[in-house]
């Protein structure tokens, strides 16, 4: 019977933006068309009425959400990472691993708590275009997702 566990959760990192330029045969002035990176997946804890113990966490301590895809040319935004939903039994109380702060008290079936937010995707070079800088050669990297012990 498991009634107390310590797990590590990590939200997905955001995808990187991309540097790309439009080049076509009969278009004299191309221009930047680099897309944004996708958002990283979030980590949720959700109450499942079918569980009555934390035995599922005995063999699996690390939980990671999917990262966002990188941007592409033609102003294509990368795909967002899939959210990770971890089922827990009713009556689960969640504390931050280092500070000991109460994060959630999950009692009702279907109740959900966000415990780690995914990182934001980086901007592509199309986002940096301006009248004075018409061909920017920079793009942002995606932000890392939150990671913590619970």
PDB file of C-alpha atoms in Angstrom, residues 72-142:
ATOM      1  CA  UNK A  72       9.570  26.180 -40.251  1.00  0.00           C
ATOM      2  CA  UNK A  73       9.820  28.344 -43.338  1.00  0.00           C
ATOM      3  CA  UNK A  74       6.698  29.814 -44.984  1.00  0.00           C
ATOM      4  CA  UNK A  75       5.707  31.275 -41.585  1.00  0.00           C
ATOM      5  CA  UNK A  76       4.776  27.835 -40.266  1.00  0.00           C
ATOM      6  CA  UNK A  77       4.448  27.611 -36.504  1.00  0.00           C
ATOM      7  CA  UNK A  78       5.764  24.441 -34.899  1.00  0.00           C
ATOM      8  CA  UNK A  79       3.306  22.025 -33.327  1.00  0.00           C
ATOM      9  CA  UNK A  80       2.623  22.371 -29.616  1.00  0.00           C
ATOM     10  CA  UNK A  81       3.770  19.527 -27.372  1.00  0.00           C
ATOM     11  CA  UNK A  82       1.131  17.167 -25.995  1.00  0.00           C
ATOM     12  CA  UNK A  83       0.065  17.740 -22.401  1.00  0.00           C
ATOM     13  CA  UNK A  84       0.883  15.011 -19.893  1.00  0.00           C
ATOM     14  CA  UNK A  85      -2.017  14.001 -17.639  1.00  0.00           C
ATOM     15  CA  UNK A  86      -1.024  11.904 -14.624  1.00  0.00           C
ATOM     16  CA  UNK A  87      -3.915  10.014 -12.962  1.00  0.00           C
ATOM     17  CA  UNK A  88      -4.001  10.090  -9.151  1.00  0.00           C
ATOM     18  CA  UNK A  89      -6.490   8.695  -6.618  1.00  0.00           C
ATOM     19  CA  UNK A  90      -9.092  10.894  -4.888  1.00  0.00           C
ATOM     20  CA  UNK A  91      -7.796  12.590  -1.756  1.00  0.00           C
ATOM     21  CA  UNK A  92      -4.323  13.244  -3.155  1.00  0.00           C
ATOM     22  CA  UNK A  93      -2.548  16.218  -1.588  1.00  0.00           C
ATOM     23  CA  UNK A  94       0.325  17.665  -3.640  1.00  0.00           C
ATOM     24  CA  UNK A  95       3.256  19.543  -2.080  1.00  0.00           C
ATOM     25  CA  UNK A  96       6.244  21.263  -3.676  1.00  0.00           C
ATOM     26  CA  UNK A  97       9.301  19.062  -3.088  1.00  0.00           C
ATOM     27  CA  UNK A  98      11.748  21.765  -1.986  1.00  0.00           C
ATOM     28  CA  UNK A  99       9.614  24.439  -0.325  1.00  0.00           C
ATOM     29  CA  UNK A 100       6.908  22.193   1.103  1.00  0.00           C
ATOM     30  CA  UNK A 101       4.188  24.574  -0.136  1.00  0.00           C
ATOM     31  CA  UNK A 102       0.749  23.098  -0.800  1.00  0.00           C
ATOM     32  CA  UNK A 103       0.082  23.058  -4.558  1.00  0.00           C
ATOM     33  CA  UNK A 104      -3.218  21.176  -4.791  1.00  0.00           C
ATOM     34  CA  UNK A 105      -5.750  19.149  -2.817  1.00  0.00           C
ATOM     35  CA  UNK A 106      -7.458  16.832  -5.304  1.00  0.00           C
ATOM     36  CA  UNK A 107     -10.727  15.322  -4.055  1.00  0.00           C
ATOM     37  CA  UNK A 108     -13.395  15.269  -6.803  1.00  0.00           C
ATOM     38  CA  UNK A 109     -13.276  12.831  -9.769  1.00  0.00           C
ATOM     39  CA  UNK A 110     -12.100  14.648 -12.891  1.00  0.00           C
ATOM     40  CA  UNK A 111     -10.540  17.488 -10.894  1.00  0.00           C
ATOM     41  CA  UNK A 112      -7.315  18.667 -12.507  1.00  0.00           C
ATOM     42  CA  UNK A 113      -4.340  20.673 -11.261  1.00  0.00           C
ATOM     43  CA  UNK A 114      -1.579  22.231 -13.358  1.00  0.00           C
ATOM     44  CA  UNK A 115       1.732  21.428 -11.638  1.00  0.00           C
ATOM     45  CA  UNK A 116       4.274  22.388 -14.356  1.00  0.00           C
ATOM     46  CA  UNK A 117       3.715  24.801 -17.244  1.00  0.00           C
ATOM     47  CA  UNK A 118       5.305  24.223 -20.646  1.00  0.00           C
ATOM     48  CA  UNK A 119       7.824  26.639 -22.138  1.00  0.00           C
ATOM     49  CA  UNK A 120       6.927  29.289 -24.690  1.00  0.00           C
ATOM     50  CA  UNK A 121       8.096  28.779 -28.268  1.00  0.00           C
ATOM     51  CA  UNK A 122      10.719  31.107 -29.716  1.00  0.00           C
ATOM     52  CA  UNK A 123       9.957  33.711 -32.375  1.00  0.00           C
ATOM     53  CA  UNK A 124      11.148  33.294 -35.953  1.00  0.00           C
ATOM     54  CA  UNK A 125      12.812  35.993 -38.039  1.00  0.00           C
ATOM     55  CA  UNK A 126       9.482  37.091 -39.583  1.00  0.00           C
ATOM     56  CA  UNK A 127       8.560  38.464 -36.124  1.00  0.00           C
ATOM     57  CA  UNK A 128      11.627  40.715 -36.066  1.00  0.00           C
ATOM     58  CA  UNK A 129      11.053  42.366 -39.466  1.00  0.00           C
ATOM     59  CA  UNK A 130      10.586  46.138 -39.360  1.00  0.00           C
ATOM     60  CA  UNK A 131      10.897  49.043 -41.807  1.00  0.00           C
ATOM     61  CA  UNK A 132      14.502  49.627 -40.730  1.00  0.00           C
ATOM     62  CA  UNK A 133      15.506  45.947 -40.483  1.00  0.00           C
ATOM     63  CA  UNK A 134      13.823  44.270 -43.433  1.00  0.00           C
ATOM     64  CA  UNK A 135      15.958  41.107 -43.429  1.00  0.00           C
ATOM     65  CA  UNK A 136      16.626  40.079 -39.813  1.00  0.00           C
ATOM     66  CA  UNK A 137      18.927  37.108 -39.366  1.00  0.00           C
ATOM     67  CA  UNK A 138      17.957  36.306 -35.797  1.00  0.00           C
ATOM     68  CA  UNK A 139      15.497  33.935 -34.157  1.00  0.00           C
ATOM     69  CA  UNK A 140      14.762  33.090 -30.526  1.00  0.00           C
ATOM     70  CA  UNK A 141      15.279  29.776 -28.811  1.00  0.00           C
ATOM     71  CA  UNK A 142      12.328  28.200 -27.044  1.00  0.00           C
TER      72      UNK A 142
END
